[in-house]
Amino acid sequence: MRGTRAAQRYAKAILSLAKDKKSAEAVHKDMHSISQTVLNSRDLENMLTSPVVKNSIKKSALLEIFKDLDAVTKGAIDILLENGRINILHLVARQYIIQYNEMNNVQQAVVTTAVPLNKELESAVLSKVKELTGSGATIKNIVDEDIIGGFVLRIGDLQYDASVSRNLTRLKRELKDNTYVSKI
């Protein structure tokens, strides 16, 4: 993806400054908000990448959309505008989140369920993650009705499959094997 290396460098510098200013967590929240908002708003992304829209308009729009930004985040936006790199703001935000999570030993757990997770299920999954990995995680929920029930949990290269569809497939295989053995 274009701009990824630059985004990593900007994110690293922002994280370093945020740690020095003891505002890494506040900037993390800002970056999460920026990432989600740009991801969900095609118009905002188009405005940020447009060479026709002036930087002053981009800055005022960003400050209007994100009213309670930390000073470090505002400074990062200013630097990206000055350097003509505001078009990679969402990539910088995503890279900051990744680097912040690595710094705090927090992994991303991808949980596939048949229905969206509620708070109770989310806490159960987080405790399972803690049990399996010994560290915390953020949860990304993917809804897939094909698993019927239960969940599939992926953390890095670790997978824990507690889905109904997996159990049905396993049962079907066992019945097929037992039927074949009894015919012999």
Rosetta silent file (secondary structure, phi, psi, omega in degrees, C-alpha in Angstrom):
SEQUENCE: MRGTRAAQRYAKAILSLAKDKKSAEAVHKDMHSISQTVLNSRDLENMLTSPVVKNSIKKSALLEIFKDLDAVTKGAIDILLENGRINILHLVARQYIIQYNEMNNVQQAVVTTAVPLNKELESAVLSKVKELTGSGATIKNIVDEDIIGGFVLRIGDLQYDASVSRNLTRLKRELKDNTYVSKI
SCORE:     score description
SCORE:     0.000 S_00000001
   1 L     0.000  135.822 -176.836    0.000    0.000    0.000 S_00000001
   2 L   -67.511  131.775  178.113    1.330    3.383   -0.971 S_00000001
   3 L    90.633    0.893 -175.944    2.586    5.521    1.923 S_00000001
   4 H   -65.991  -42.433 -179.842    2.876    2.671    4.426 S_00000001
   5 H   -64.071  -43.808  178.244    6.572    3.181    5.129 S_00000001
   6 H   -62.918  -40.905  179.394    6.113    6.895    5.630 S_00000001
   7 H   -61.799  -39.270  177.911    3.113    6.187    7.871 S_00000001
   8 H   -62.987  -42.797 -179.843    5.233    3.864   10.009 S_00000001
   9 H   -66.077  -44.753  177.711    7.903    6.533   10.428 S_00000001
  10 H   -61.503  -44.556 -178.989    5.375    9.236   11.312 S_00000001
  11 H   -62.062  -40.858  179.156    3.600    6.905   13.744 S_00000001
  12 H   -62.879  -43.280  179.341    6.884    5.996   15.423 S_00000001
  13 H   -66.188  -41.195  179.425    7.785    9.672   15.859 S_00000001
  14 H   -64.691  -43.018  179.075    4.304   10.520   17.172 S_00000001
  15 H   -63.404  -41.617  178.396    4.420    7.622   19.638 S_00000001
  16 H   -61.311  -46.223  178.466    7.852    8.684   20.855 S_00000001
  17 H   -64.710  -41.892 -179.966    6.669   12.253   21.419 S_00000001
  18 H   -63.108  -38.659  176.555    3.447   11.058   23.051 S_00000001
  19 H   -64.226  -42.911  179.079    5.438    8.868   25.474 S_00000001
  20 H   -62.399  -36.999 -178.906    7.663   11.819   26.347 S_00000001
  21 L   -88.263    1.536 -179.196    4.601   14.002   26.963 S_00000001
  22 L    56.756   40.326  178.739    2.887   11.152   28.871 S_00000001
  23 L  -129.959   25.211 -177.651   -0.098   11.290   26.541 S_00000001
  24 H   -60.451  -38.814 -179.236    0.364    8.058   24.577 S_00000001
  25 H   -69.342  -40.971  178.822   -2.996    6.684   25.716 S_00000001
  26 H   -64.572  -41.469  178.327   -4.877    9.884   24.814 S_00000001
  27 H   -66.626  -35.706  176.802   -3.216    9.949   21.395 S_00000001
  28 H   -59.280  -45.012  178.019   -4.110    6.256   20.992 S_00000001
  29 H   -62.912  -42.121  177.324   -7.785    7.122   21.522 S_00000001
  30 H   -60.170  -46.771 -177.145   -7.472    9.998   19.035 S_00000001
  31 H   -66.287  -36.046  176.840   -5.837    7.773   16.440 S_00000001
  32 H   -64.380  -44.141  178.541   -8.468    5.103   16.907 S_00000001
  33 H   -62.575  -45.207  179.517  -11.190    7.703   16.374 S_00000001
  34 H   -62.524  -46.647 -179.173   -9.431    9.130   13.299 S_00000001
  35 H   -58.519  -48.887 -178.577   -8.865    5.680   11.802 S_00000001
  36 H   -66.192  -40.518 -177.829  -12.487    4.610   12.246 S_00000001
  37 H   -66.863  -45.758  179.424  -13.923    7.909   11.017 S_00000001
  38 H   -66.480  -39.320  178.845  -11.809    8.049    7.854 S_00000001
  39 H   -61.432  -37.031 -176.827  -12.482    4.362    7.198 S_00000001
  40 H   -91.944   -3.545 -177.788  -16.247    4.931    7.462 S_00000001
  41 L  -126.222  100.447  178.333  -16.386    8.234    5.552 S_00000001
  42 H   -62.246  -36.641 -179.895  -15.520    8.129    1.876 S_00000001
  43 H   -62.681  -43.100  179.288  -16.143   11.904    1.675 S_00000001
  44 H   -64.526  -43.639  178.482  -13.576   12.629    4.388 S_00000001
  45 H   -61.643  -43.299  178.456  -11.019   10.385    2.719 S_00000001
  46 H   -63.019  -40.054  179.268  -11.639   12.078   -0.636 S_00000001
  47 H   -64.017  -42.831 -179.050  -11.263   15.511    0.937 S_00000001
  48 H   -67.286  -31.305 -177.689   -7.955   14.554    2.584 S_00000001
  49 H   -92.491   -8.201 -177.052   -6.528   13.133   -0.646 S_00000001
  50 L   -74.300  127.607  176.341   -7.784   15.908   -2.914 S_00000001
  51 L   -77.332  -12.421 -177.739   -5.074   18.216   -4.277 S_00000001
  52 L   -80.535  -35.384 -177.788   -7.747   20.854   -4.981 S_00000001
  53 L   -75.540  128.799 -178.578   -8.813   21.350   -1.347 S_00000001
  54 L   -69.561  150.453 -179.935   -6.535   23.799    0.478 S_00000001
  55 H   -60.065  -34.761  179.762   -4.647   22.658    3.568 S_00000001
  56 H   -63.992  -36.360  177.852   -6.328   25.343    5.678 S_00000001
  57 H   -70.936  -40.827  178.171   -9.732   23.868    4.807 S_00000001
  58 H   -60.850  -45.188 -178.939   -8.503   20.339    5.536 S_00000001
  59 H   -63.800  -46.888 -178.828   -7.157   21.440    8.911 S_00000001
  60 H   -65.189  -35.935  177.305  -10.322   23.298    9.924 S_00000001
  61 H   -64.984  -44.965  179.697  -12.469   20.336    8.812 S_00000001
  62 H   -63.139  -42.546 -179.879  -10.361   17.888   10.845 S_00000001
  63 H   -70.153  -25.661  176.518  -10.422   20.095   13.921 S_00000001
  64 H   -77.012  -39.675 -179.895  -14.185   20.489   13.579 S_00000001
  65 H   -71.073  -44.320 -178.260  -14.762   16.747   13.205 S_00000001
  66 L  -109.327   85.635 -171.334  -12.323   15.800   15.982 S_00000001
  67 L   -72.689  -37.929 -171.873  -12.964   18.475   18.602 S_00000001
  68 L  -104.989   46.401 -178.809  -11.168   17.073   21.673 S_00000001
  69 L   -75.457  146.641  173.810   -7.814   16.070   20.199 S_00000001
  70 L   -67.978  154.626 -178.921   -4.697   15.878   22.335 S_00000001
  71 H   -59.303  -35.767  179.213   -2.026   18.497   21.611 S_00000001
  72 H   -65.703  -40.577  179.064    0.309   15.803   20.219 S_00000001
  73 H   -66.059  -42.646  177.321   -2.370   14.664   17.758 S_00000001
  74 H   -61.145  -41.272  177.719   -3.027   18.255   16.666 S_00000001
  75 H   -63.485  -38.121  178.355    0.714   18.699   16.169 S_00000001
  76 H   -64.029  -41.418  177.768    0.846   15.516   14.093 S_00000001
  77 H   -62.262  -42.843  178.455   -1.936   16.832   11.860 S_00000001
  78 H   -60.205  -45.582 -179.836   -0.017   20.100   11.449 S_00000001
  79 H   -63.156  -43.784  179.119    3.189   18.267   10.488 S_00000001
  80 H   -62.530  -38.559  177.330    1.351   16.056    7.998 S_00000001
  81 H   -65.923  -46.653 -179.719   -0.225   19.157    6.448 S_00000001
  82 H   -59.821  -39.210 -176.918    3.116   21.019    6.266 S_00000001
  83 L   -88.016    3.667  179.400    4.826   18.058    4.640 S_00000001
  84 L    68.224   29.734 -176.816    1.997   17.465    2.161 S_00000001
  85 L  -118.552   16.680 -178.867    1.266   14.038    3.687 S_00000001
  86 H   -61.832  -20.899  178.310   -2.207   14.570    5.173 S_00000001
  87 H   -64.768  -16.531  178.623   -3.456   12.072    2.586 S_00000001
  88 H  -105.565   18.278 -178.469   -1.876    9.275    4.688 S_00000001
  89 H   -54.264  -45.614 -178.795   -3.458   10.385    7.980 S_00000001
  90 H   -65.318  -33.665  176.956   -5.549    7.212    8.262 S_00000001
  91 H   -69.880  -39.210  176.836   -2.454    5.062    7.609 S_00000001
  92 H   -62.202  -43.928  179.325   -0.505    6.971   10.259 S_00000001
  93 H   -60.801  -45.232 -179.714   -3.377    6.439   12.692 S_00000001
  94 H   -63.581  -43.162  179.247   -3.482    2.707   11.940 S_00000001
  95 H   -66.163  -36.991  177.253    0.296    2.378   12.316 S_00000001
  96 H   -61.083  -45.655 -179.682    0.217    4.309   15.590 S_00000001
  97 H   -59.702  -44.274  179.596   -2.405    1.893   16.952 S_00000001
  98 H   -61.915  -48.279 -178.210   -0.281   -1.094   15.909 S_00000001
  99 H   -67.490  -37.627  177.525    2.891    0.309   17.452 S_00000001
 100 H   -62.935  -44.336  179.702    1.068    1.386   20.633 S_00000001
 101 H   -64.823  -39.060  177.382   -0.397   -2.111   21.027 S_00000001
 102 H   -63.442  -42.321  179.975    3.022   -3.709   20.476 S_00000001
 103 H   -61.208  -36.177 -177.804    4.542   -1.381   23.070 S_00000001
 104 L   -97.420   11.757  179.531    1.855   -2.404   25.590 S_00000001
 105 L    54.382   43.753  177.375    1.944   -6.110   24.649 S_00000001
 106 L  -112.580  125.404  179.639   -1.655   -6.014   23.419 S_00000001
 107 E  -101.669  165.202  174.761   -2.547   -8.236   20.483 S_00000001
 108 E   -99.426  126.593  176.955   -5.567   -8.110   18.213 S_00000001
 109 E  -102.680  126.383  176.665   -7.929  -11.025   18.577 S_00000001
 110 E   -99.603  117.660 -177.132  -10.206  -11.713   15.619 S_00000001
 111 E  -113.123  119.963  177.206  -13.393  -13.362   16.825 S_00000001
 112 E  -101.713  123.040 -179.204  -15.780  -14.867   14.289 S_00000001
 113 E  -132.144  164.640  178.345  -19.287  -15.429   15.627 S_00000001
 114 L   -77.670  -26.968  178.380  -22.720  -16.169   14.174 S_00000001
 115 L  -131.317  157.400  178.584  -24.151  -13.047   15.844 S_00000001
 116 L   -59.837  145.436  179.973  -22.485   -9.787   16.949 S_00000001
 117 L   -70.211  137.981  169.224  -20.747   -9.958   20.329 S_00000001
 118 L   -98.770  177.790 -175.805  -22.459   -8.373   23.319 S_00000001
 119 H   -60.695  -39.679 -178.690  -20.539   -7.120   26.363 S_00000001
 120 H   -63.984  -46.537  179.027  -20.930  -10.408   28.247 S_00000001
 121 H   -66.474  -37.789  179.496  -19.584  -12.501   25.362 S_00000001
 122 H   -61.211  -42.918  178.882  -16.811   -9.996   24.752 S_00000001
 123 H   -67.901  -34.618  176.698  -15.588  -10.306   28.346 S_00000001
 124 H   -64.899  -41.475  179.222  -15.737  -14.119   28.086 S_00000001
 125 H   -66.557  -41.922  178.557  -13.634  -13.994   24.923 S_00000001
 126 H   -61.392  -38.293  177.978  -11.142  -11.600   26.540 S_00000001
 127 H   -68.398  -35.382  176.652  -10.719  -13.984   29.473 S_00000001
 128 H   -65.468  -39.905  177.696  -10.154  -16.873   27.009 S_00000001
 129 H   -61.780  -45.636  179.839   -7.524  -14.747   25.228 S_00000001
 130 H   -60.863  -41.050  179.257   -5.815  -14.044   28.555 S_00000001
 131 H   -64.597  -41.998 -175.891   -5.897  -17.780   29.359 S_00000001
 132 H   -77.184  -36.603 -172.164   -4.443  -18.777   25.971 S_00000001
 133 H  -111.917  -22.621 -176.892   -1.800  -16.063   25.558 S_00000001
 134 L    80.810    5.553  178.499   -1.158  -14.595   28.988 S_00000001
 135 L  -136.362  168.949  179.904   -1.625  -11.058   27.628 S_00000001
 136 L   -78.161  174.415 -179.884   -4.433   -8.680   26.811 S_00000001
 137 E  -158.717  157.590  168.138   -6.000   -8.085   23.420 S_00000001
 138 E   -99.602  151.653 -174.866   -8.313   -5.879   21.469 S_00000001
 139 E  -110.665  131.419  170.235  -11.226   -7.609   19.811 S_00000001
 140 E  -114.498  119.723 -176.397  -12.290   -7.401   16.192 S_00000001
 141 E   -98.948  126.417  174.064  -15.630   -9.143   15.692 S_00000001
 142 E  -114.207  128.856  179.680  -16.511  -10.730   12.347 S_00000001
 143 E   -96.780  123.161  178.942  -20.056  -12.034   11.930 S_00000001
 144 L  -139.329  105.661 -176.043  -20.344  -15.231    9.858 S_00000001
 145 H   -66.442  -16.200 -179.243  -23.641  -17.096   10.077 S_00000001
 146 H   -67.049  -19.710  179.787  -22.057  -20.210    8.534 S_00000001
 147 H   -81.454   -4.099  174.669  -20.434  -21.146   11.845 S_00000001
 148 L    68.072  -51.807 -179.518  -24.000  -21.617   13.233 S_00000001
 149 L  -167.513  175.410 -177.279  -22.991  -20.919   16.852 S_00000001
 150 E    76.488 -152.183 -179.797  -20.008  -20.696   19.163 S_00000001
 151 E  -157.729  160.641  171.710  -16.940  -18.800   17.987 S_00000001
 152 E  -121.354  124.693 -176.707  -13.598  -19.004   16.218 S_00000001
 153 E  -113.209  126.125  176.969  -10.803  -17.046   17.900 S_00000001
 154 E  -122.966  126.876  175.344   -7.611  -16.078   16.067 S_00000001
 155 E  -132.083  108.617 -176.335   -4.672  -14.365   17.764 S_00000001
 156 L    59.959 -121.495  179.604   -1.615  -14.123   15.563 S_00000001
 157 L   -99.054    6.956  178.674   -0.941  -17.688   14.404 S_00000001
 158 E   -94.240  133.357  177.024   -3.007  -19.258   17.200 S_00000001
 159 E  -130.434  133.041  176.862   -6.555  -20.412   16.430 S_00000001
 160 E  -121.260  112.160 -175.061   -9.154  -21.699   18.884 S_00000001
 161 E  -106.707  106.736  177.339  -12.224  -23.107   17.122 S_00000001
 162 E  -118.039   37.901 -177.527  -15.278  -23.583   19.349 S_00000001
 163 E   -88.927  152.088  177.852  -17.829  -23.283   16.560 S_00000001
 164 H   -65.992  -39.321 -178.881  -20.884  -25.482   16.164 S_00000001
 165 H   -61.789  -37.186  177.921  -20.086  -26.030   12.472 S_00000001
 166 H   -65.731  -44.011  179.340  -16.658  -27.468   13.387 S_00000001
 167 H   -64.140  -38.675  177.314  -18.221  -29.816   15.927 S_00000001
 168 H   -65.454  -40.707  178.360  -20.848  -30.927   13.383 S_00000001
 169 H   -63.939  -43.143  178.669  -18.152  -31.568   10.781 S_00000001
 170 H   -63.037  -44.452  179.055  -16.118  -33.562   13.313 S_00000001
 171 H   -62.875  -42.569  178.481  -19.201  -35.577   14.327 S_00000001
 172 H   -60.465  -42.884  179.633  -20.096  -36.234   10.681 S_00000001
 173 H   -64.145  -42.592  179.661  -16.541  -37.458   10.042 S_00000001
 174 H   -64.661  -43.187  179.043  -16.655  -39.766   13.096 S_00000001
 175 H   -63.822  -40.505  179.273  -20.023  -41.203   12.076 S_00000001
 176 H   -64.175  -43.329  178.897  -18.773  -41.769    8.540 S_00000001
 177 H   -65.396  -41.509  179.919  -15.631  -43.512    9.829 S_00000001
 178 H   -67.762  -37.342  178.931  -17.644  -45.692   12.266 S_00000001
 179 H   -65.389  -42.509  179.948  -20.142  -46.632    9.542 S_00000001
 180 H   -65.030  -41.666 -179.627  -17.325  -47.631    7.219 S_00000001
 181 H   -66.497  -39.222 -177.536  -15.628  -49.717    9.942 S_00000001
 182 H   -71.069  -21.919  178.218  -18.876  -51.523   10.869 S_00000001
 183 H   -76.648  -20.220 -176.464  -19.441  -52.579    7.227 S_00000001
 184 L   -82.785    0.000    0.000  -16.112  -54.398    7.120 S_00000001
